[in-house]
Coordinates of C-alpha atoms and ligand atoms in Angstrom, one line a residue:
M146 CA 330.3 249.0 88.1
K147 CA 332.2 251.8 86.8
I148 CA 333.5 251.8 83.4
A149 CA 335.9 253.5 81.2
M150 CA 335.1 252.1 77.7
F151 CA 338.3 253.0 75.6
S152 CA 337.9 252.4 71.8
T153 CA 334.3 253.0 71.3
K154 CA 333.0 252.1 68.1
P155 CA 329.2 252.1 67.1
W156 CA 329.2 248.4 67.3
V157 CA 330.6 248.6 70.8
H158 CA 328.1 250.6 72.1
Q159 CA 325.0 248.4 70.7
A160 CA 326.4 245.3 71.7
F161 CA 327.0 246.6 75.4
D162 CA 324.2 249.0 75.5
P163 CA 321.2 246.3 76.3
L164 CA 323.5 244.6 78.7
V165 CA 323.7 248.2 81.1
A166 CA 320.8 247.5 83.2
S167 CA 321.1 243.9 84.1
F168 CA 324.8 244.5 85.1
H169 CA 323.7 248.0 87.1
A170 CA 326.9 249.1 84.7
D171 CA 327.6 252.6 84.5
I172 CA 329.9 253.1 81.3
T173 CA 331.7 255.9 79.8
W174 CA 332.1 255.7 76.1
L175 CA 335.1 257.0 75.3
E176 CA 336.2 256.9 71.4
P177 CA 340.4 257.3 72.0
R178 CA 342.5 254.2 72.1
L179 CA 344.1 253.8 75.3
E180 CA 347.5 255.2 75.2
P181 CA 349.6 257.4 78.0
A182 CA 348.2 260.5 76.4
T183 CA 344.5 259.4 77.1
A184 CA 345.1 257.4 80.4
T185 CA 343.8 259.2 82.6
L186 CA 340.6 259.7 81.1
A187 CA 339.9 256.3 82.9
A188 CA 339.8 258.7 86.4
G189 CA 336.9 257.8 88.7
H190 CA 336.5 254.7 87.1
E191 CA 337.2 251.0 88.7
V192 CA 337.5 249.5 85.4
A193 CA 338.9 250.2 82.1
C194 CA 337.6 248.2 79.3
V195 CA 339.8 247.7 76.2
F196 CA 340.3 246.1 72.8
V197 CA 343.3 244.7 70.8
N198 CA 344.9 248.1 69.7
D199 CA 345.1 249.6 73.0
Q200 CA 348.4 250.0 74.5
I201 CA 348.7 248.8 78.3
D202 CA 351.7 249.5 79.3
A203 CA 353.8 250.5 82.3
T204 CA 353.2 254.0 82.0
V205 CA 349.6 253.9 81.1
L206 CA 348.6 251.1 84.2
A207 CA 350.8 253.5 86.4
R208 CA 348.8 256.1 85.1
M209 CA 345.8 254.2 85.5
K210 CA 346.2 253.1 89.1
D211 CA 347.0 256.6 90.4
V212 CA 343.5 257.5 89.1
G213 CA 341.5 255.0 90.4
V214 CA 341.5 252.0 88.1
G215 CA 341.7 248.2 89.9
L216 CA 340.6 246.2 86.6
V217 CA 341.8 246.0 83.0
A218 CA 338.5 244.2 81.1
L219 CA 339.8 243.0 77.4
R220 CA 337.0 242.7 75.0
C221 CA 339.2 240.2 73.3
A222 CA 341.3 237.0 73.3
G223 CA 344.9 238.1 73.3
F224 CA 346.5 239.6 75.8
N225 CA 349.8 240.5 73.9
N226 CA 349.3 244.4 74.2
V227 CA 349.1 244.3 78.0
D228 CA 352.2 244.7 80.5
L229 CA 351.4 241.7 82.6
K230 CA 354.3 242.2 85.0
A231 CA 353.4 245.6 85.5
A232 CA 349.8 245.2 86.3
S233 CA 350.5 242.5 88.6
R234 CA 353.2 244.8 90.5
L235 CA 350.6 247.7 90.6
G236 CA 347.6 245.4 91.4
I237 CA 345.4 245.7 88.6
G238 CA 343.3 242.8 87.8
V239 CA 343.2 241.6 84.4
V240 CA 340.5 239.3 82.6
R241 CA 340.0 238.6 78.9
V242 CA 337.3 236.5 76.6
P243 CA 339.2 233.6 75.8
A244 CA 336.5 232.4 73.4
Y245 CA 333.5 234.2 71.8
S246 CA 333.3 232.2 68.4
P247 CA 336.3 230.2 67.1
Y248 CA 334.1 229.7 64.1
A249 CA 334.0 234.0 63.0
V250 CA 337.6 233.9 62.9
A251 CA 338.0 230.2 61.3
E252 CA 335.5 231.2 58.8
H253 CA 337.2 234.2 58.0
A254 CA 340.4 232.9 57.2
V255 CA 338.7 230.5 55.0
G256 CA 337.1 232.9 53.4
L257 CA 340.8 234.7 52.7
M258 CA 341.9 231.3 51.2
L259 CA 338.9 231.2 48.8
C260 CA 338.7 234.5 47.8
L261 CA 342.3 234.7 47.1
N262 CA 342.4 231.5 44.8
R263 CA 339.3 232.4 43.0
R264 CA 339.9 235.8 43.1
F265 CA 336.4 237.2 44.2
H266 CA 337.5 240.4 45.0
R267 CA 338.7 241.1 41.2
A268 CA 335.8 239.1 39.4
W269 CA 333.5 241.6 41.1
S270 CA 335.0 244.6 40.1
R271 CA 335.7 243.2 36.5
V272 CA 331.8 242.5 36.4
L273 CA 331.1 245.7 37.9
E274 CA 332.9 247.5 34.6
G275 CA 331.2 245.0 32.5
N276 CA 334.2 243.0 31.6
F277 CA 333.4 239.2 31.2
T278 CA 336.7 237.7 30.5
L279 CA 337.9 234.9 32.6
D280 CA 341.9 235.8 32.1
G281 CA 344.0 236.2 35.1
L282 CA 341.3 234.6 37.0
L283 CA 342.5 231.2 37.5
G284 CA 342.3 229.2 40.4
F285 CA 343.0 225.9 41.9
D286 CA 341.2 222.8 43.3
L287 CA 341.5 223.3 47.2
R288 CA 340.8 219.0 47.0
G289 CA 343.8 217.4 47.8
K290 CA 346.1 220.3 48.5
T291 CA 348.2 220.4 51.9
V292 CA 347.5 223.2 54.2
G293 CA 349.7 224.0 57.2
V294 CA 348.0 225.1 60.3
V295 CA 350.4 226.6 62.8
G296 CA 348.8 226.5 66.2
T297 CA 345.8 224.2 67.0
G298 CA 343.6 225.9 69.7
K299 CA 340.2 226.2 69.3
I300 CA 340.3 228.8 66.0
G301 CA 342.7 226.1 64.3
Q302 CA 340.8 223.2 65.4
V303 CA 337.6 224.6 63.6
V304 CA 340.2 225.6 60.4
C305 CA 340.9 222.0 60.2
G306 CA 337.6 220.7 60.5
I307 CA 336.1 223.1 57.6
L308 CA 339.2 222.5 55.3
N309 CA 338.9 218.3 56.2
G310 CA 335.6 219.2 54.2
F311 CA 337.3 220.2 51.5
G312 CA 339.3 217.0 51.1
C313 CA 342.4 218.9 51.8
R314 CA 345.2 217.3 53.4
I315 CA 346.0 218.8 56.9
L316 CA 349.6 219.5 58.4
A317 CA 349.4 220.9 62.1
Y318 CA 352.5 222.4 64.4
D319 CA 351.4 223.2 67.8
T320 CA 353.8 223.1 71.0
Y321 CA 350.7 220.9 72.6
P322 CA 349.6 218.5 70.0
N323 CA 346.0 217.8 70.0
A324 CA 345.0 213.6 70.1
V325 CA 341.6 214.0 69.4
L326 CA 342.6 216.5 66.2
A327 CA 345.0 214.0 65.2
A328 CA 342.2 211.0 65.3
T329 CA 340.6 213.3 62.7
G330 CA 343.2 212.4 60.2
V331 CA 345.2 215.8 60.9
E332 CA 349.0 215.0 60.8
Y333 CA 351.1 216.6 63.4
V334 CA 354.5 217.4 62.1
D335 CA 357.7 219.6 62.9
L336 CA 357.5 223.2 61.6
S337 CA 360.4 222.4 58.7
T338 CA 358.1 219.5 57.4
L339 CA 355.0 222.0 57.6
Y340 CA 356.6 224.6 55.8
A341 CA 358.0 222.3 52.9
Q342 CA 354.9 220.8 52.4
S343 CA 352.0 223.3 52.3
D344 CA 350.8 224.6 49.8
I345 CA 348.8 226.6 52.2
L346 CA 349.7 228.2 55.5
T347 CA 347.4 229.6 58.0
L348 CA 348.6 230.9 61.1
H349 CA 346.5 230.5 64.5
C350 CA 349.0 230.3 67.4
P351 CA 349.2 233.3 69.9
L352 CA 351.9 236.2 69.6
T353 CA 354.5 235.6 72.0
P354 CA 358.4 236.4 72.3
E355 CA 358.7 232.9 70.4
T356 CA 356.0 233.0 67.9
R357 CA 357.1 236.9 66.7
H358 CA 358.2 236.9 63.3
L359 CA 357.7 233.3 62.8
I360 CA 357.3 234.1 59.0
D361 CA 360.4 235.7 58.4
A362 CA 363.5 235.4 55.2
E363 CA 364.5 232.2 56.8
S364 CA 360.9 230.3 57.2
L365 CA 359.8 231.7 53.7
D366 CA 363.2 230.0 52.3
A367 CA 362.1 226.7 53.3
M368 CA 358.7 227.2 51.9
R369 CA 357.3 225.9 48.4
N370 CA 357.3 228.0 45.5
G371 CA 353.7 229.8 45.3
V372 CA 352.7 229.3 48.6
M373 CA 350.0 230.7 49.9
I374 CA 349.9 232.4 53.4
I375 CA 346.8 233.7 55.8
N376 CA 347.4 235.6 59.0
T377 CA 344.1 236.4 61.1
S378 CA 346.2 235.8 64.4
R379 CA 348.5 238.8 65.4
G380 CA 350.5 241.0 63.1
P381 CA 353.9 240.5 64.4
L382 CA 353.8 236.9 63.6
I383 CA 354.8 237.9 60.1
D384 CA 358.1 240.1 59.0
T385 CA 356.3 242.8 56.9
A386 CA 359.7 243.6 54.9
A387 CA 360.4 239.9 54.3
V388 CA 357.2 239.3 53.1
I389 CA 357.4 241.8 50.5
A390 CA 360.5 240.2 49.3
A391 CA 359.0 237.3 48.7
L392 CA 356.1 239.0 47.1
K393 CA 358.1 240.0 44.8
S394 CA 360.5 237.1 44.1
G395 CA 357.2 235.1 43.2
K396 CA 358.0 232.9 46.5
I397 CA 354.6 233.6 48.0
G398 CA 351.6 233.7 45.6
Y399 CA 349.0 234.9 47.7
L400 CA 349.2 236.4 51.0
G401 CA 346.0 237.2 53.1
L402 CA 346.0 239.3 56.2
D403 CA 343.6 240.6 58.8
V404 CA 346.1 241.4 61.2
Y405 CA 349.2 243.7 60.2
E406 CA 352.3 244.6 62.2
E407 CA 352.1 248.2 62.7
E408 CA 347.9 247.8 62.5
H409 CA 347.5 250.1 65.9
G410 CA 346.4 253.9 64.5
L411 CA 345.5 252.4 61.0
F412 CA 342.9 249.8 61.4
F413 CA 339.4 250.4 63.0
E414 CA 339.9 254.2 61.5
D415 CA 338.4 255.7 58.3
H416 CA 341.7 257.3 56.9
S417 CA 339.9 257.4 53.4
Q418 CA 340.4 261.3 53.3
E419 CA 344.1 260.9 54.2
V420 CA 347.4 260.3 52.5
I421 CA 348.2 257.0 54.4
Q422 CA 352.3 257.5 55.9
D423 CA 353.0 254.0 56.4
D424 CA 354.9 253.0 53.1
V425 CA 355.0 249.3 53.8
F426 CA 351.7 249.1 54.4
V427 CA 350.6 251.0 51.1
R428 CA 353.3 248.6 49.1
L429 CA 351.5 245.4 50.3
Q430 CA 348.4 247.2 48.8
T431 CA 349.8 247.3 45.3
F432 CA 350.5 243.8 45.0
P433 CA 347.4 242.0 42.8
N434 CA 347.8 238.7 44.8
V435 CA 347.6 240.4 48.3
L436 CA 344.0 240.8 50.0
I437 CA 344.1 242.7 53.4
T438 CA 340.9 242.9 55.8
A439 CA 341.2 245.4 58.8
H440 CA 340.9 242.9 62.0
Q441 CA 337.5 241.7 60.9
A442 CA 337.9 238.0 61.3
F443 CA 336.1 238.3 64.8
F444 CA 333.4 240.3 63.7
T445 CA 330.3 238.6 63.5
K446 CA 327.0 239.0 65.5
E447 CA 327.3 235.7 67.4
A448 CA 331.2 236.5 68.4
V449 CA 329.7 240.4 69.6
D450 CA 327.2 239.6 71.4
N451 CA 329.7 236.7 73.1
I452 CA 332.2 239.4 73.6
A453 CA 329.7 242.0 75.5
H454 CA 328.0 239.4 77.6
T455 CA 331.3 237.6 78.5
T456 CA 333.1 240.9 79.6
M457 CA 330.4 242.2 81.4
A458 CA 330.3 238.7 83.7
N459 CA 334.1 239.3 84.0
I460 CA 333.8 242.3 85.6
R461 CA 331.2 241.6 87.4
E462 CA 333.0 238.6 89.0
Y463 CA 335.8 240.3 89.6
L464 CA 334.6 243.1 91.3
E465 CA 332.5 240.8 93.6
T466 CA 335.2 238.1 93.9
G467 CA 338.4 239.8 94.0
T468 CA 339.1 237.3 90.7
S469 CA 337.6 235.6 87.7
G470 CA 338.1 232.5 86.0
N471 CA 338.7 234.3 82.9
R472 CA 341.7 236.3 84.8
V473 CA 344.9 236.7 82.8
D474 CA 347.8 236.2 85.2
Ligands
NAD265 P1 344.0 229.0 71.7 O1 344.6 229.8 73.1 O2 342.9 228.1 71.8 O3 345.2 228.2 70.6 C1 346.2 228.8 70.4 C2 347.2 227.6 70.0 O4 348.6 228.1 70.0 C3 347.3 226.8 71.6 O5 346.8 225.4 70.9 C4 348.7 226.7 71.8 O6 349.3 225.7 72.2 C5 349.5 227.1 70.5 N1 350.8 227.7 70.7 C6 351.2 228.6 71.6 N2 352.3 228.4 71.5 C7 353.0 228.4 70.1 C8 354.2 228.4 69.4 N3 355.0 228.8 69.6 N4 353.5 227.5 67.9 C9 352.6 226.7 67.3 N5 351.8 227.1 68.5 C10 351.6 227.5 69.4 O7 343.8 230.4 70.8 P2 342.8 230.7 69.8 O8 341.4 231.1 70.5 O9 342.7 229.9 68.8 O10 343.3 232.2 69.1 C11 344.4 232.0 68.5 C12 344.9 233.3 68.2 O11 343.9 234.2 67.2 C13 344.9 234.6 69.4 O12 346.2 234.3 70.0 C14 344.8 235.7 68.5 O13 345.8 236.5 68.4 C15 343.8 235.6 67.1 N6 342.8 235.9 66.8 C16 342.4 236.7 66.0 C17 341.3 237.4 66.2 C18 341.0 238.2 64.8 O14 339.8 238.7 64.8 N7 341.6 238.4 63.8 C19 340.3 237.4 66.9 C20 340.3 236.4 68.0 C21 341.7 236.0 68.3

């Protein structure tokens, strides 16, 4: 198993290293992100192993095919960054990790809600400076509030369970409603009802052509004034320019993001010594009611171990049988 591991970070190395011997893997650790300019670094490897911000488009796939790659192994669940048609045309298989810990992402989403509401991040820095006043830290009880969950798959369901424990009323929207979840008290409604009634809105659907800019000026208009929006799914679900306008007008009262439309090239890297060139992102950071984490919702020990193990098992299965239960078609 000759694997070119793109976007390698220390945590990737640490998670995969213990599996090298048992899977008889020969891994080349590559720090660069996969993009057209780096595609040929995969030369001589059967597998390119990639992450959420790697660019697996038709150009990259064709260049990798030319140098011997037959499989793209995603270390993540989402596959919106892969041109599946081009992969199929070129005969390159694509496998993913459909589930590694829905709890990791769900708990992070709820963490963002709690932190934004009770302003832990502001309280922490205030106390460090010896300022023990409470002005500006007033929160609200989650109990009795209405939370709208868009997408009730593996992660959305866990979010519903946690928020049930807080005593929230939960509205949900999914193209495939889940009867088992509905039996727990979650009310499936249409999107306009969900927008109109939710105090908090949390996104857990995949990025598809239909969900791109789901949150835009029109949908924001249909929401309650002061709504809290949480996005731990994929950045382009939100039209960032529309959200900035809604933050300025007060329509959005709180915004929690773990993902951002233009996060590739920004997230997962240390830019602390540079001038950040993305003015939209920098504007977002100026709002006191915006909390951004850099795509870390998945980042728990359990999730990372599961990602590494499932990725290696996917690769072995595909190389031995020509397919995999986790193949993406
Ligand atoms: P899943 O496939 O189990 O669930 C997705 C749900 O969304 C499904 O129930 C599906 O029917 C629903 N859906 C599809 N199209 C929809 C639409 N147009 N409107 C409403 N619902 C729709 O996926 P999951 O494991 O719960 O993950 C959800 C998303 O979370 C992933 O697509 C991924 O983008 C994101 N994610 C983020 C992180 C992170 O670290 N921030 C980690 C893992 C996953």
